[in-house]
Amino acid sequence: MFSPLIKELMESLRCLPGVGPKSAQKMALYLLERDSQGADRLANALRDALDKVGRCATCRTLTEDTECSICLDQARDGTRLCIVETPADVIAMENAGSFDGRYFVLLGHLSPIDGIGPEELGLDRLENLVRNTDVEEVIIATNSTIEGEATSHYISELLKPLNIELSRLAQGVPMGGELEYVDGNTLALALKGRKKL
Amino acid sequence: MFSPLIKELMESLRCLPGVGPKSAQKMALYLLERDSQGADRLANALRDALDKVGRCATCRTLTEDTECSICLDQARDGTRLCIVETPADVIAMENAGSFDGRYFVLLGHLSPIDGIGPEELGLDRLENLVRNTDVEEVIIATNSTIEGEATSHYISELLKPLNIELSRLAQGVPMGGELEYVDGNTLALALKGRKKL
Ligand SMILES: [Zn+2]
Ligand SMILES: [Zn+2]
């Protein structure tokens, strides 16, 4: 009952994560009925980002500049490098506020089934970066998932010969976590990694 | 920590209803990291819709054609006209499946505070439509809200002199509604409108 262009707008809105047919319909009608200015701004922002955003030449995070603001920041500690899966993970680490080194962003994790191997994650570039700069410690902060663990394992094997300090984020009971609600795998890891008091 | 173009994309995604800062960040990164094809399609769909979608010359619903598909459909009953606030209401009525007349879409309701008066809702065109076509009954299906009621009242006063049948959707307990959970105003209306058995 909608015209083709309105239908196409509804369908294309469904590429957004978490947007089903109902919300897509609501969004499309809202934009057309009440916020054509917002829709115009969004169309421009999408076009600009698609045309200009690429990857930081050093850490591979998303940016329209040659190098991202963290890589350009001379005040950051260049001896420590934290490896994360995505730009959102960089934000999470920055918000935690206890790391002032640099990052390397994989933009994914190893997933042979999807054709994502070491090359797609830029691991050759990572190796060169660690080899040719003053990095002394690499902290692997990939997700605590099967894929994140496999990626972590691969990277640690790759970097071991370079004679640097290698570490992985600690796993265990989250802060404020009540044992009753912590899943079994996490508890097992927390037990295995228990610390002497 | 995000570059200006990525920030702009996140901010402009917030024009979508129901999208807060967290989901906007998630959507922007998802599009840039994993679905540039979807983002491209969305940018084009927005641009096309903004450039070409206007209003049906007859019923004022959103369409890129001169007249919408319902107005063009010769099989519909031209003697009955249903007045609704938005295109989504047309869909709701069509899904209910018991109306085969035509529609008039206000694209809003009277709201003097927002500068929305009879002219903005196309009520002069509505009057002409009823006067110059073979409409015999007008069913006012504006929302059952204060604004919808006020709009309904205004329209009924406007059309009364035209000597047609005028009706308003019935109000009452929704199907499957348990009295315990029906709000007081609805119950009062249902009682007032009780039918002899
Ligand atoms: Zn960088
Ligand atoms: Zn129409």
Short mmCIF file of C-alpha atoms and ligand atoms in Angstrom, two decimals:
data_model
loop_
_atom_site.label_atom_id
_atom_site.label_comp_id
_atom_site.label_asym_id
_atom_site.label_seq_id
_atom_site.Cartn_x
_atom_site.Cartn_y
_atom_site.Cartn_z
CA MET A 1 0.00 0.00 0.00
CA PHE A 2 3.04 2.24 0.16
CA SER A 3 4.54 3.63 -3.02
CA PRO A 4 7.79 2.02 -4.31
CA LEU A 5 10.13 4.76 -3.04
CA ILE A 6 8.60 4.66 0.45
CA LYS A 7 8.82 0.85 0.46
CA GLU A 8 12.46 1.04 -0.60
CA LEU A 9 13.18 3.48 2.22
CA MET A 10 11.52 1.13 4.71
CA GLU A 11 13.45 -1.86 3.42
CA SER A 12 16.78 -0.06 3.39
CA LEU A 13 16.29 1.13 6.98
CA ARG A 14 16.30 -2.54 7.96
CA CYS A 15 20.06 -2.68 7.36
CA LEU A 16 20.35 -0.89 10.72
CA PRO A 17 21.00 -3.29 13.60
CA GLY A 18 17.93 -3.86 15.78
CA VAL A 19 15.48 -2.42 13.24
CA GLY A 20 12.67 -4.77 12.22
CA PRO A 21 9.85 -4.17 9.73
CA LYS A 22 7.67 -2.36 12.28
CA SER A 23 10.29 0.16 13.37
CA ALA A 24 11.48 0.62 9.79
CA GLN A 25 7.93 1.62 8.79
CA LYS A 26 7.69 3.97 11.76
CA MET A 27 11.07 5.54 10.97
CA ALA A 28 10.36 6.04 7.27
CA LEU A 29 6.97 7.68 7.87
CA TYR A 30 8.37 9.80 10.68
CA LEU A 31 11.14 11.13 8.44
CA LEU A 32 8.82 11.85 5.53
CA GLU A 33 5.98 13.30 7.57
CA ARG A 34 7.87 15.21 10.19
CA ASP A 35 11.61 15.46 9.83
CA SER A 36 12.74 15.87 6.25
CA GLN A 37 15.56 18.07 7.58
CA GLY A 38 16.82 15.21 9.75
CA ALA A 39 16.49 12.81 6.83
CA ASP A 40 18.49 15.16 4.64
CA ARG A 41 21.21 15.45 7.27
CA LEU A 42 21.31 11.66 7.63
CA ALA A 43 21.53 11.11 3.86
CA ASN A 44 24.46 13.53 3.68
CA ALA A 45 26.20 12.05 6.71
CA LEU A 46 25.93 8.54 5.27
CA ARG A 47 27.25 9.67 1.89
CA ASP A 48 30.15 11.62 3.43
CA ALA A 49 31.12 8.81 5.77
CA LEU A 50 30.95 6.24 2.98
CA ASP A 51 33.03 8.38 0.65
CA LYS A 52 35.67 9.51 3.11
CA VAL A 53 35.98 7.26 6.15
CA GLY A 54 38.74 4.70 5.82
CA ARG A 55 41.25 3.23 8.22
CA CYS A 56 43.99 4.82 10.28
CA ALA A 57 47.30 4.06 8.58
CA THR A 58 48.83 3.04 11.90
CA CYS A 59 46.18 1.40 14.10
CA ARG A 60 43.52 0.57 11.49
CA THR A 61 40.63 2.16 13.39
CA LEU A 62 37.94 3.98 11.40
CA THR A 63 38.75 7.59 10.52
CA GLU A 64 38.64 9.97 7.55
CA ASP A 65 42.15 11.20 8.37
CA THR A 66 45.41 9.48 7.47
CA GLU A 67 46.02 8.82 11.15
CA CYS A 68 43.50 8.81 14.02
CA SER A 69 43.59 11.24 16.94
CA ILE A 70 45.01 8.67 19.36
CA CYS A 71 47.86 7.72 17.03
CA LEU A 72 48.62 11.43 16.50
CA ASP A 73 48.61 12.17 20.25
CA GLN A 74 52.26 12.50 21.24
CA ALA A 75 51.38 12.33 24.94
CA ARG A 76 50.36 8.66 24.72
CA ASP A 77 52.71 5.93 25.88
CA GLY A 78 54.14 4.33 22.74
CA THR A 79 55.68 1.42 24.64
CA ARG A 80 52.31 -0.22 25.29
CA LEU A 81 49.95 -1.43 22.59
CA CYS A 82 46.43 -2.74 23.22
CA ILE A 83 44.86 -4.96 20.56
CA VAL A 84 41.06 -4.77 20.29
CA GLU A 85 38.47 -6.05 17.84
CA THR A 86 36.53 -2.86 17.06
CA PRO A 87 36.49 0.96 17.43
CA ALA A 88 33.73 0.53 20.04
CA ASP A 89 36.22 -1.47 22.14
CA VAL A 90 38.66 1.46 21.95
CA ILE A 91 35.92 3.67 23.39
CA ALA A 92 35.19 1.15 26.15
CA MET A 93 38.89 1.02 27.09
CA GLU A 94 39.20 4.82 26.97
CA ASN A 95 36.13 5.19 29.16
CA ALA A 96 37.65 2.79 31.68
CA GLY A 97 40.37 5.44 31.85
CA SER A 98 43.31 3.34 33.00
CA PHE A 99 45.22 2.85 29.75
CA ASP A 100 47.28 5.58 28.13
CA GLY A 101 49.13 3.52 25.52
CA ARG A 102 48.23 3.03 21.88
CA TYR A 103 45.80 0.70 20.12
CA PHE A 104 45.67 -1.68 17.22
CA VAL A 105 42.15 -2.30 15.90
CA LEU A 106 41.56 -5.62 14.13
CA LEU A 107 38.08 -4.66 12.85
CA GLY A 108 36.95 -8.22 13.46
CA HIS A 109 38.29 -11.57 14.62
CA LEU A 110 39.59 -14.65 12.85
CA SER A 111 36.67 -16.38 11.16
CA PRO A 112 37.82 -18.75 8.40
CA ILE A 113 34.21 -19.57 7.53
CA ASP A 114 33.63 -15.90 6.59
CA GLY A 115 36.97 -15.65 4.81
CA ILE A 116 38.49 -13.54 7.57
CA GLY A 117 42.09 -14.63 8.08
CA PRO A 118 45.26 -12.97 9.40
CA GLU A 119 45.54 -10.78 6.32
CA GLU A 120 42.05 -9.30 6.68
CA LEU A 121 42.84 -8.38 10.31
CA GLY A 122 46.06 -6.67 9.25
CA LEU A 123 48.22 -8.99 11.35
CA ASP A 124 51.23 -8.52 9.03
CA ARG A 125 50.99 -4.81 9.69
CA LEU A 126 50.66 -5.49 13.42
CA GLU A 127 53.84 -7.58 13.34
CA ASN A 128 55.72 -4.80 11.52
CA LEU A 129 54.40 -2.21 13.95
CA VAL A 130 55.62 -4.17 16.97
CA ARG A 131 58.93 -4.94 15.26
CA ASN A 132 59.71 -1.41 14.09
CA THR A 133 58.45 0.85 16.90
CA ASP A 134 59.30 1.05 20.60
CA VAL A 135 56.46 -1.22 21.75
CA GLU A 136 57.52 -3.16 24.82
CA GLU A 137 54.23 -4.65 25.94
CA VAL A 138 51.27 -5.92 23.93
CA ILE A 139 47.96 -6.35 25.75
CA ILE A 140 45.54 -8.56 23.85
CA ALA A 141 42.01 -7.34 24.57
CA THR A 142 39.98 -9.30 22.03
CA ASN A 143 36.54 -10.39 23.22
CA SER A 144 36.16 -13.19 25.73
CA THR A 145 34.39 -15.33 23.12
CA ILE A 146 35.50 -18.45 21.28
CA GLU A 147 36.51 -16.35 18.25
CA GLY A 148 38.18 -13.71 20.40
CA GLU A 149 40.17 -16.41 22.24
CA ALA A 150 41.24 -18.07 18.99
CA THR A 151 42.33 -14.69 17.62
CA SER A 152 44.21 -13.95 20.84
CA HIS A 153 45.98 -17.29 20.62
CA TYR A 154 46.99 -16.70 17.01
CA ILE A 155 48.34 -13.23 17.79
CA SER A 156 50.30 -14.39 20.80
CA GLU A 157 51.97 -17.11 18.71
CA LEU A 158 52.75 -14.53 16.04
CA LEU A 159 54.33 -12.02 18.43
CA LYS A 160 56.11 -14.39 20.83
CA PRO A 161 59.34 -14.48 18.73
CA LEU A 162 59.59 -10.68 18.94
CA ASN A 163 60.69 -10.82 22.57
CA ILE A 164 58.17 -8.40 24.04
CA GLU A 165 55.90 -8.64 27.06
CA LEU A 166 52.58 -10.21 26.06
CA SER A 167 49.44 -10.17 28.20
CA ARG A 168 45.73 -10.84 28.00
CA LEU A 169 42.94 -9.02 29.89
CA ALA A 170 42.07 -10.88 33.09
CA GLN A 171 38.89 -12.95 33.10
CA GLY A 172 36.69 -13.46 36.12
CA VAL A 173 33.70 -12.31 38.11
CA PRO A 174 32.65 -8.82 36.94
CA MET A 175 32.69 -6.01 39.49
CA GLY A 176 29.47 -6.04 41.48
CA GLY A 177 28.72 -9.48 40.08
CA GLU A 178 26.78 -11.74 42.44
CA LEU A 179 28.07 -15.30 42.22
CA GLU A 180 24.52 -16.60 41.98
CA TYR A 181 24.09 -14.87 38.62
CA VAL A 182 27.54 -15.39 37.12
CA ASP A 183 27.60 -18.07 34.42
CA GLY A 184 29.46 -21.31 35.02
CA ASN A 185 32.22 -20.76 32.47
CA THR A 186 33.10 -17.40 33.99
CA LEU A 187 33.13 -18.92 37.47
CA ALA A 188 35.41 -21.74 36.31
CA LEU A 189 37.82 -19.16 34.83
CA ALA A 190 37.66 -17.06 37.99
CA LEU A 191 38.49 -20.11 40.08
CA LYS A 192 41.34 -21.14 37.83
CA GLY A 193 42.80 -17.63 37.94
CA ARG A 194 42.35 -17.20 41.70
CA LYS A 195 44.91 -14.97 43.43
CA LYS A 196 46.70 -15.67 46.72
CA LEU A 197 45.77 -13.20 49.46
CA MET B 1 37.51 9.82 20.18
CA PHE B 2 35.62 9.33 16.92
CA SER B 3 36.57 11.41 13.90
CA PRO B 4 34.24 14.29 12.90
CA LEU B 5 32.49 12.44 10.03
CA ILE B 6 31.80 9.40 12.22
CA LYS B 7 30.50 11.66 15.00
CA GLU B 8 28.26 13.45 12.50
CA LEU B 9 26.89 10.11 11.30
CA MET B 10 26.15 9.09 14.89
CA GLU B 11 24.44 12.39 15.63
CA SER B 12 22.37 12.37 12.48
CA LEU B 13 21.16 8.80 13.15
CA ARG B 14 19.53 10.21 16.28
CA CYS B 15 16.86 11.87 14.13
CA LEU B 16 15.35 8.37 13.88
CA PRO B 17 12.57 7.78 16.41
CA GLY B 18 13.64 5.55 19.29
CA VAL B 19 17.37 5.88 18.58
CA GLY B 20 19.43 7.19 21.52
CA PRO B 21 23.17 7.88 21.66
CA LYS B 22 24.07 4.24 22.41
CA SER B 23 22.16 2.74 19.48
CA ALA B 24 23.30 5.54 17.17
CA GLN B 25 26.92 4.64 17.96
CA LYS B 26 26.20 0.97 17.40
CA MET B 27 24.43 1.66 14.10
CA ALA B 28 27.14 3.96 12.74
CA LEU B 29 29.96 1.54 13.55
CA TYR B 30 27.98 -1.40 12.23
CA LEU B 31 27.39 0.35 8.90
CA LEU B 32 31.01 1.45 8.53
CA GLU B 33 32.58 -1.80 9.72
CA ARG B 34 30.26 -4.32 8.22
CA ASP B 35 27.58 -3.07 5.88
CA SER B 36 28.74 -0.27 3.63
CA GLN B 37 26.46 -1.71 0.94
CA GLY B 38 23.44 -1.32 3.23
CA ALA B 39 24.57 2.20 4.15
CA ASP B 40 24.87 3.09 0.48
CA ARG B 41 21.40 1.74 -0.25
CA LEU B 42 19.99 3.69 2.70
CA ALA B 43 21.69 6.93 1.61
CA ASN B 44 20.21 6.54 -1.88
CA ALA B 45 16.76 5.63 -0.56
CA LEU B 46 16.70 8.68 1.70
CA ARG B 47 17.82 10.97 -1.11
CA ASP B 48 15.29 9.53 -3.59
CA ALA B 49 12.42 9.68 -1.11
CA LEU B 50 13.29 13.25 -0.10
CA ASP B 51 13.53 14.39 -3.70
CA LYS B 52 10.48 12.64 -5.08
CA VAL B 53 7.91 11.73 -2.43
CA GLY B 54 5.14 14.28 -2.13
CA ARG B 55 1.44 14.03 -1.48
CA CYS B 56 -1.34 12.35 -3.39
CA ALA B 57 -3.27 15.05 -5.25
CA THR B 58 -6.56 13.56 -4.08
CA CYS B 59 -6.15 12.08 -0.59
CA ARG B 60 -2.90 13.77 0.51
CA THR B 61 -1.17 10.56 1.58
CA LEU B 62 2.58 10.22 0.94
CA THR B 63 3.49 9.03 -2.56
CA GLU B 64 5.89 9.87 -5.38
CA ASP B 65 3.07 9.55 -7.91
CA THR B 66 0.46 12.19 -8.70
CA GLU B 67 -2.18 9.95 -7.19
CA CYS B 68 -1.72 7.04 -4.74
CA SER B 69 -2.62 3.45 -5.56
CA ILE B 70 -5.82 3.50 -3.50
CA CYS B 71 -7.10 6.65 -5.19
CA LEU B 72 -6.29 5.12 -8.59
CA ASP B 73 -8.04 1.84 -7.75
CA GLN B 74 -11.36 1.93 -9.65
CA ALA B 75 -12.67 -1.03 -7.62
CA ARG B 76 -12.88 1.00 -4.40
CA ASP B 77 -16.18 2.38 -3.21
CA GLY B 78 -16.15 6.11 -3.94
CA THR B 79 -19.24 6.80 -1.89
CA ARG B 80 -17.45 6.28 1.42
CA LEU B 81 -14.51 8.35 2.63
CA CYS B 82 -12.48 7.60 5.75
CA ILE B 83 -10.50 10.47 7.29
CA VAL B 84 -7.31 9.46 9.11
CA GLU B 85 -4.36 11.32 10.58
CA THR B 86 -1.43 9.48 8.95
CA PRO B 87 -0.44 6.99 6.24
CA ALA B 88 0.21 4.44 9.01
CA ASP B 89 -3.47 4.72 9.94
CA VAL B 90 -4.41 3.88 6.34
CA ILE B 91 -2.32 0.70 6.69
CA ALA B 92 -4.00 -0.14 10.00
CA MET B 93 -7.46 0.29 8.43
CA GLU B 94 -6.48 -1.73 5.35
CA ASN B 95 -5.10 -4.50 7.55
CA ALA B 96 -8.39 -4.59 9.45
CA GLY B 97 -9.83 -5.49 6.06
CA SER B 98 -13.39 -4.26 6.45
CA PHE B 99 -13.30 -0.96 4.60
CA ASP B 100 -13.25 -0.69 0.83
CA GLY B 101 -13.93 3.02 0.41
CA ARG B 102 -11.41 5.80 -0.06
CA TYR B 103 -9.28 7.79 2.36
CA PHE B 104 -8.35 11.34 3.15
CA VAL B 105 -5.07 11.69 5.05
CA LEU B 106 -4.66 14.79 7.21
CA LEU B 107 -0.96 14.19 7.91
CA GLY B 108 -1.47 15.46 11.44
CA HIS B 109 -4.17 16.92 13.64
CA LEU B 110 -5.20 20.44 14.61
CA SER B 111 -2.53 21.87 16.89
CA PRO B 112 -2.67 25.68 17.03
CA ILE B 113 0.40 25.77 19.28
CA ASP B 114 2.46 24.18 16.47
CA GLY B 115 0.86 26.38 13.83
CA ILE B 116 -1.18 23.49 12.43
CA GLY B 117 -4.60 24.79 11.46
CA PRO B 118 -7.30 23.72 8.97
CA GLU B 119 -5.19 24.87 6.03
CA GLU B 120 -2.18 22.70 6.98
CA LEU B 121 -4.46 19.67 7.18
CA GLY B 122 -5.93 20.41 3.75
CA LEU B 123 -9.46 20.79 5.09
CA ASP B 124 -10.43 23.15 2.25
CA ARG B 125 -9.46 20.42 -0.18
CA LEU B 126 -11.42 17.89 1.90
CA GLU B 127 -14.50 20.08 1.71
CA ASN B 128 -14.17 20.40 -2.07
CA LEU B 129 -13.63 16.66 -2.39
CA VAL B 130 -16.82 15.87 -0.47
CA ARG B 131 -18.74 18.56 -2.33
CA ASN B 132 -17.64 17.61 -5.84
CA THR B 133 -17.47 13.82 -5.83
CA ASP B 134 -20.04 11.13 -5.08
CA VAL B 135 -19.12 10.77 -1.40
CA GLU B 136 -22.21 9.84 0.63
CA GLU B 137 -20.66 8.91 3.96
CA VAL B 138 -17.64 10.31 5.77
CA ILE B 139 -16.14 8.23 8.57
CA ILE B 140 -13.90 10.26 10.84
CA ALA B 141 -11.13 8.00 12.10
CA THR B 142 -8.78 10.46 13.75
CA ASN B 143 -7.06 9.19 16.89
CA SER B 144 -8.96 8.81 20.11
CA THR B 145 -6.82 11.51 21.73
CA ILE B 146 -7.66 15.06 22.80
CA GLU B 147 -6.18 16.44 19.57
CA GLY B 148 -7.85 13.75 17.46
CA GLU B 149 -11.21 14.49 19.08
CA ALA B 150 -10.83 18.24 18.53
CA THR B 151 -9.92 17.64 14.90
CA SER B 152 -12.89 15.29 14.51
CA HIS B 153 -15.20 17.92 15.98
CA TYR B 154 -13.89 20.62 13.65
CA ILE B 155 -14.30 18.41 10.60
CA SER B 156 -17.82 17.34 11.51
CA GLU B 157 -18.86 21.00 11.88
CA LEU B 158 -17.22 21.75 8.53
CA LEU B 159 -18.97 18.94 6.68
CA LYS B 160 -22.40 19.02 8.36
CA PRO B 161 -23.85 21.58 5.91
CA LEU B 162 -22.99 19.28 2.99
CA ASN B 163 -25.82 16.94 3.83
CA ILE B 164 -23.88 13.67 3.91
CA GLU B 165 -23.80 10.88 6.45
CA LEU B 166 -21.13 11.57 9.07
CA SER B 167 -19.79 9.03 11.53
CA ARG B 168 -16.97 8.51 13.99
CA LEU B 169 -15.24 5.21 14.80
CA ALA B 170 -16.83 3.60 17.86
CA GLN B 171 -14.98 3.88 21.14
CA GLY B 172 -15.02 1.24 23.83
CA VAL B 173 -13.37 -1.82 25.32
CA PRO B 174 -10.86 -3.26 22.83
CA MET B 175 -11.38 -6.82 21.64
CA GLY B 176 -9.89 -9.25 24.12
CA GLY B 177 -9.63 -6.39 26.62
CA GLU B 178 -10.09 -7.43 30.24
CA LEU B 179 -12.09 -4.84 32.13
CA GLU B 180 -9.57 -4.93 34.96
CA TYR B 181 -6.91 -3.50 32.67
CA VAL B 182 -8.98 -1.06 30.62
CA ASP B 183 -8.43 2.57 31.63
CA GLY B 184 -11.21 4.51 33.29
CA ASN B 185 -11.86 6.94 30.44
CA THR B 186 -12.29 4.11 27.99
CA LEU B 187 -14.66 2.32 30.39
CA ALA B 188 -16.71 5.49 30.83
CA LEU B 189 -17.00 5.84 27.03
CA ALA B 190 -17.90 2.17 26.67
CA LEU B 191 -20.64 2.56 29.27
CA LYS B 192 -22.00 5.73 27.67
CA GLY B 193 -22.08 4.04 24.28
CA ARG B 194 -23.64 0.77 25.54
CA LYS B 195 -25.86 -1.06 23.09
CA LYS B 196 -29.24 -2.64 23.81
CA LEU B 197 -29.19 -6.42 23.47
ZN ZN C 1 45.27 5.19 14.72
ZN ZN C 2 -4.56 9.10 -2.74
#
